[in-house]
CSV table of C-alpha atoms in Angstrom, one decimal:
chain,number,residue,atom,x,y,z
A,15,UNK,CA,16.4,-0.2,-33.2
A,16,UNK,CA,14.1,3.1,-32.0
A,17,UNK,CA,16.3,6.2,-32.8
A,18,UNK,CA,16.7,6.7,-29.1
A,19,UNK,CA,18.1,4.2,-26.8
A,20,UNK,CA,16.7,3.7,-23.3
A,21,UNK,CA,19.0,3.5,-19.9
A,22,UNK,CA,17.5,0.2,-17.8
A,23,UNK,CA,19.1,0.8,-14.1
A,24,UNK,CA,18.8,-2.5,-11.9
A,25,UNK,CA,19.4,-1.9,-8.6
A,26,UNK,CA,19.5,-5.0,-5.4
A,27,UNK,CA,16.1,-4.8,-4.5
A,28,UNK,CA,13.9,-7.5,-4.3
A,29,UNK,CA,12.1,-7.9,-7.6
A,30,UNK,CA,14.6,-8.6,-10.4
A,31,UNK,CA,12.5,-10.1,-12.7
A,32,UNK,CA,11.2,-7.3,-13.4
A,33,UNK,CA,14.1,-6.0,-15.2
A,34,UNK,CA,14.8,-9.2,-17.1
A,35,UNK,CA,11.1,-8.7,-18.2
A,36,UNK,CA,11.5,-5.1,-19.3
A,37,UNK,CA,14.6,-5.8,-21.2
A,38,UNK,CA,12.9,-8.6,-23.1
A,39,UNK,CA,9.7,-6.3,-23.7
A,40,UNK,CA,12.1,-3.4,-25.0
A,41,UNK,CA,14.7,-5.8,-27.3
A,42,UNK,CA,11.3,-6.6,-29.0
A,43,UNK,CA,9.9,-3.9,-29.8
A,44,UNK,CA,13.4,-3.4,-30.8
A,45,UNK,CA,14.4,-0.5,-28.6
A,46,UNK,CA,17.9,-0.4,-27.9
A,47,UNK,CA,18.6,-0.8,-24.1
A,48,UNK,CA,21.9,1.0,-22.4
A,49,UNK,CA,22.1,-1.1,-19.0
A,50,UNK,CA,23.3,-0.2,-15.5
A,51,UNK,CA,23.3,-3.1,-12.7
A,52,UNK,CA,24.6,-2.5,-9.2
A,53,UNK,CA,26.4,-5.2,-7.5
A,54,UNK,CA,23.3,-5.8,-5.3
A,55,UNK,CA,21.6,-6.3,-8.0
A,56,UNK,CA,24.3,-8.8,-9.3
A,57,UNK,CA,23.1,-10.6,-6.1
A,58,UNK,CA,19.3,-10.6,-6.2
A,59,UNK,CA,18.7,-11.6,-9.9
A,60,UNK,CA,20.7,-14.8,-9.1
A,61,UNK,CA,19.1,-15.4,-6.0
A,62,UNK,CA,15.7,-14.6,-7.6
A,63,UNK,CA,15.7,-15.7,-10.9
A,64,UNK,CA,18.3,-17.9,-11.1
A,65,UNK,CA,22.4,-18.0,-11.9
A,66,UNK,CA,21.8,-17.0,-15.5
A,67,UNK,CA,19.6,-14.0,-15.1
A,68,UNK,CA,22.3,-11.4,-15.8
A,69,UNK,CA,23.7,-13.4,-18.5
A,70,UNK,CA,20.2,-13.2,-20.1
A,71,UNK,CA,19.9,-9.6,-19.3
A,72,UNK,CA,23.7,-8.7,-21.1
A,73,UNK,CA,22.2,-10.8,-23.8
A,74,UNK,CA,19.3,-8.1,-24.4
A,75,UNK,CA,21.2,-5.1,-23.9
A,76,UNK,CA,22.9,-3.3,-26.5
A,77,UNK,CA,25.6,-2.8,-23.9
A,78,UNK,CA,26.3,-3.3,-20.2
A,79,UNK,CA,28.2,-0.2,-17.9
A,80,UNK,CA,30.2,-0.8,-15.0
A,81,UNK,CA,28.8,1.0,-12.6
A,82,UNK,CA,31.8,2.2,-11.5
A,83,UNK,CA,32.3,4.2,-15.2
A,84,UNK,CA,30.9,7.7,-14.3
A,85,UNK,CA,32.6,8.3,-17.8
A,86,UNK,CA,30.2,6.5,-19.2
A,87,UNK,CA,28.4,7.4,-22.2
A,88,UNK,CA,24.7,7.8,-20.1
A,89,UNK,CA,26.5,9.8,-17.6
A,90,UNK,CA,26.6,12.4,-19.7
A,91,UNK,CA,23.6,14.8,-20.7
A,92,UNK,CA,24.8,15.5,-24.7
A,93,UNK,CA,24.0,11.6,-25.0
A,94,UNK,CA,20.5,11.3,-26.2
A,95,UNK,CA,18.6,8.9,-24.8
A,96,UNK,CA,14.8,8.5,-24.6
A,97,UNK,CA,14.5,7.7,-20.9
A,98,UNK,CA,15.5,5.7,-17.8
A,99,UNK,CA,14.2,3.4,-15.5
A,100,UNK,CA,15.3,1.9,-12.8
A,101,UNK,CA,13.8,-1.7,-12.0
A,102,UNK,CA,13.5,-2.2,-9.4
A,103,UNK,CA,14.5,0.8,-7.8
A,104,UNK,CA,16.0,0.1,-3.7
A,105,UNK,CA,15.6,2.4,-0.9
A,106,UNK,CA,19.4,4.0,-1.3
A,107,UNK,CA,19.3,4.5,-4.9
A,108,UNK,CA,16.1,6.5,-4.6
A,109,UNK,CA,17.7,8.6,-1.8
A,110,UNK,CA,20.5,8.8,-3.6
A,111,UNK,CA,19.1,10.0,-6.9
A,112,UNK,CA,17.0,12.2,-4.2
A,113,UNK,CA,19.8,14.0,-3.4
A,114,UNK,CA,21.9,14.1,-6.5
A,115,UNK,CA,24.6,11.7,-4.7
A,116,UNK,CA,26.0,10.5,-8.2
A,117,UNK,CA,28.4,8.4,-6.4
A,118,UNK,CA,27.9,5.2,-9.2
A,119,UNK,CA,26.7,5.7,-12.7
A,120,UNK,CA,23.2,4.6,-11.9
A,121,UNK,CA,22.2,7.7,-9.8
A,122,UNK,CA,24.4,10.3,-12.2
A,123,UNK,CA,22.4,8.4,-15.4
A,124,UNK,CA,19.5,9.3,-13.3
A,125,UNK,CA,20.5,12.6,-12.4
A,126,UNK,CA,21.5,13.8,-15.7
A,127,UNK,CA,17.7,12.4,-17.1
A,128,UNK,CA,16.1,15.2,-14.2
A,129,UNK,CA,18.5,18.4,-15.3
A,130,UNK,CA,17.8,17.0,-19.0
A,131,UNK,CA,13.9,17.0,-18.0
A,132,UNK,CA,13.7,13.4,-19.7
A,133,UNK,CA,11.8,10.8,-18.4
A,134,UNK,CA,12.5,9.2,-14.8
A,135,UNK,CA,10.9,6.2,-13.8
A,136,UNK,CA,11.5,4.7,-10.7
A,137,UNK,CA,9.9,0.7,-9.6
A,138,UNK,CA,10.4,1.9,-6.0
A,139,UNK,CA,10.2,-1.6,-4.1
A,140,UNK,CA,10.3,-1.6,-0.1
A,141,UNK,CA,7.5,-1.9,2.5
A,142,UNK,CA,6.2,-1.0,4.4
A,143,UNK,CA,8.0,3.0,4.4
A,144,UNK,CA,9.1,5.3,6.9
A,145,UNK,CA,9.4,9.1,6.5
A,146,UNK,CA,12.9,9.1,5.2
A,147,UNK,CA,11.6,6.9,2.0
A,148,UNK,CA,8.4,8.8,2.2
A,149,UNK,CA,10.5,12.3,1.7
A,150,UNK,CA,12.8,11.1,-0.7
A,151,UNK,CA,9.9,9.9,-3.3
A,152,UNK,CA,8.1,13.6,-2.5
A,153,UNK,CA,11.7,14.7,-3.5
A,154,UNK,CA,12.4,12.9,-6.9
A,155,UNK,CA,8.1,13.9,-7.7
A,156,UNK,CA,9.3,17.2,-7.5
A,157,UNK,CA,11.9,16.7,-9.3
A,158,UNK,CA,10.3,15.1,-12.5
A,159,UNK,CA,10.6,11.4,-11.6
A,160,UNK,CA,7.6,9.2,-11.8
A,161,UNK,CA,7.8,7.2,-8.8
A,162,UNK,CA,5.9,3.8,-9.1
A,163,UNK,CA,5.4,1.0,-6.8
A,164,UNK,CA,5.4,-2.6,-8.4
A,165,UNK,CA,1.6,-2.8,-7.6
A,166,UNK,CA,0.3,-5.9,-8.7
A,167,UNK,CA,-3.6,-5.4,-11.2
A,168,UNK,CA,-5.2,-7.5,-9.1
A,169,UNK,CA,-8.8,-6.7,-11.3
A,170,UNK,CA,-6.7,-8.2,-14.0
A,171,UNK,CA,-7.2,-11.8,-11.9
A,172,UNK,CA,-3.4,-13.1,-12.6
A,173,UNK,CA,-2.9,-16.5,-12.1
A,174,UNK,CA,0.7,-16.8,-11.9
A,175,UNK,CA,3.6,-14.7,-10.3
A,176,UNK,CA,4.6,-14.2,-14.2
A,177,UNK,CA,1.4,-12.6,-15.1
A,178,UNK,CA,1.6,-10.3,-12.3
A,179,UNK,CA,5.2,-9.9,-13.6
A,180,UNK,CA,4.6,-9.2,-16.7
A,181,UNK,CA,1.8,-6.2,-16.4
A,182,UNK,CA,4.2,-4.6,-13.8
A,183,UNK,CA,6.7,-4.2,-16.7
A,184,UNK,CA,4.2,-3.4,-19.6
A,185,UNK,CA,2.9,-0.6,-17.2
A,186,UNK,CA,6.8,0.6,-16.8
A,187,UNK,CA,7.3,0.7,-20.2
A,188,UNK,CA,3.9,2.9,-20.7
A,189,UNK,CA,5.3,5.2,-18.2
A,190,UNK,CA,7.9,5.9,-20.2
A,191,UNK,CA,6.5,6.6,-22.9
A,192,UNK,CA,8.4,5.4,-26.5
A,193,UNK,CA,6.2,2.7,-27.5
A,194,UNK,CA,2.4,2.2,-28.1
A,195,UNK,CA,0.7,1.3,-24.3
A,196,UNK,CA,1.7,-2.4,-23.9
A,197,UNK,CA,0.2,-3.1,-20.6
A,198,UNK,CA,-3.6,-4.6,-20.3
A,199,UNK,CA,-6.0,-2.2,-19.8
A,200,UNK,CA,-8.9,-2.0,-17.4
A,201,UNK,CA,-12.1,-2.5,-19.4
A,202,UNK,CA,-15.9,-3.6,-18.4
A,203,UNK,CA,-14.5,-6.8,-19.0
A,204,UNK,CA,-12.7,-6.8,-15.9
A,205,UNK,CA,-16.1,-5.8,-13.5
A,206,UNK,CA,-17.3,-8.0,-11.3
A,207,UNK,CA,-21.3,-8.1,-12.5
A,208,UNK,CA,-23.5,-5.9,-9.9
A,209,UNK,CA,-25.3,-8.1,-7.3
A,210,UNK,CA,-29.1,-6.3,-7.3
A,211,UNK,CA,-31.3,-7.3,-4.8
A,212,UNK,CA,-33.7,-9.7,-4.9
A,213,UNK,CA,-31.5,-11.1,-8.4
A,214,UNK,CA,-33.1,-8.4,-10.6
């Protein structure tokens, strides 16, 4: 395992697979993973991805928290970790960690990452956004988080919702910052070819 763990938050919004995919990406690379899920979140990645999804997530953690524990380990800023992110990252607990509302140990574990100045990123998922979300990711900027929309690479041409999946996580994991860039790159190989006229 890296010599740093990294905190994975999993918040209810749509787009759990994202986190199962991070985790899996992460335990590989052999990065030890400190998780946090939210009892939305408990919901979603059985109603997206299936009954066993956070049985398969516990499985690639080091360790689940209860969100509940603010005496958690991660909820304190004397623990070392390498980074957080929080896939994907709903509307309240971006608000929340907006406004230092530590109220569950997802948003203190991000909270104490911002007064640590450790990497914050956040797989903010709604749409389309009014002002309130607008503020509160203008907020966290300021703050040091990296705020990053699960955008699908559409120059990438992904065939399946896995591969669109997949590169979502790789580039969350880049953001980051502890491993070698695991996301595919844009490359010439990915241009359409120029139309000229008259096919010159």
């Amino acid at each position: 395992m890296s010599a740093a763990p990294v905190i994975l938050g999993v918040s209810g919004a749509s787009g759990a697979a994202i986190a199962l995919r991070l985790a899996e990406l992460l335990s590989a690379a052999a990065v030890s993973v400190e998780l946090i899920v939210t009892r939305g979140a408990e919901r979603t990645l059985n109603e997206e991805v299936g009954p066993d999804a956070l049985a398969r997530l516990d499985r690639l953690a080091t360790r689940r928290h209860a969100i509940d524990d603010l005496g958690a380990t991660v909820a304190s800023g004397s623990y070392p970790v390498a980074g957080m992110i929080v896939a994907p990252c709903s509307m309240r607990s971006l608000g929340a960690i907006a406004n230092s509302l530590s109220d569950n140990l997802l948003v203190r574990a991000a909270d104490v990452q911002l007064k640590e100045r450790r990497r914050l990123v956040l797989i903010a998922r709604e749409s389309p956004l009014h002002l309130g979300h607008l503020r509160a990711m203008c907020a966290v900027t300021e703050m040091g988080a990296i705020v990053a929309p699960p955008s699908p690479a559409f120059y990438l041409k992904p065939v399946t919702s896995d591969e669109i999946i997949d590169q979502i996580a790789r580039r969350a994991a880049d953001l980051l910052g502890v491993l070698p860039p695991m996301a595919r790159q844009w490359t010439d190989a990915c241009r359409p070819p120029l139309s000229r006229p008259g096919g010159v």
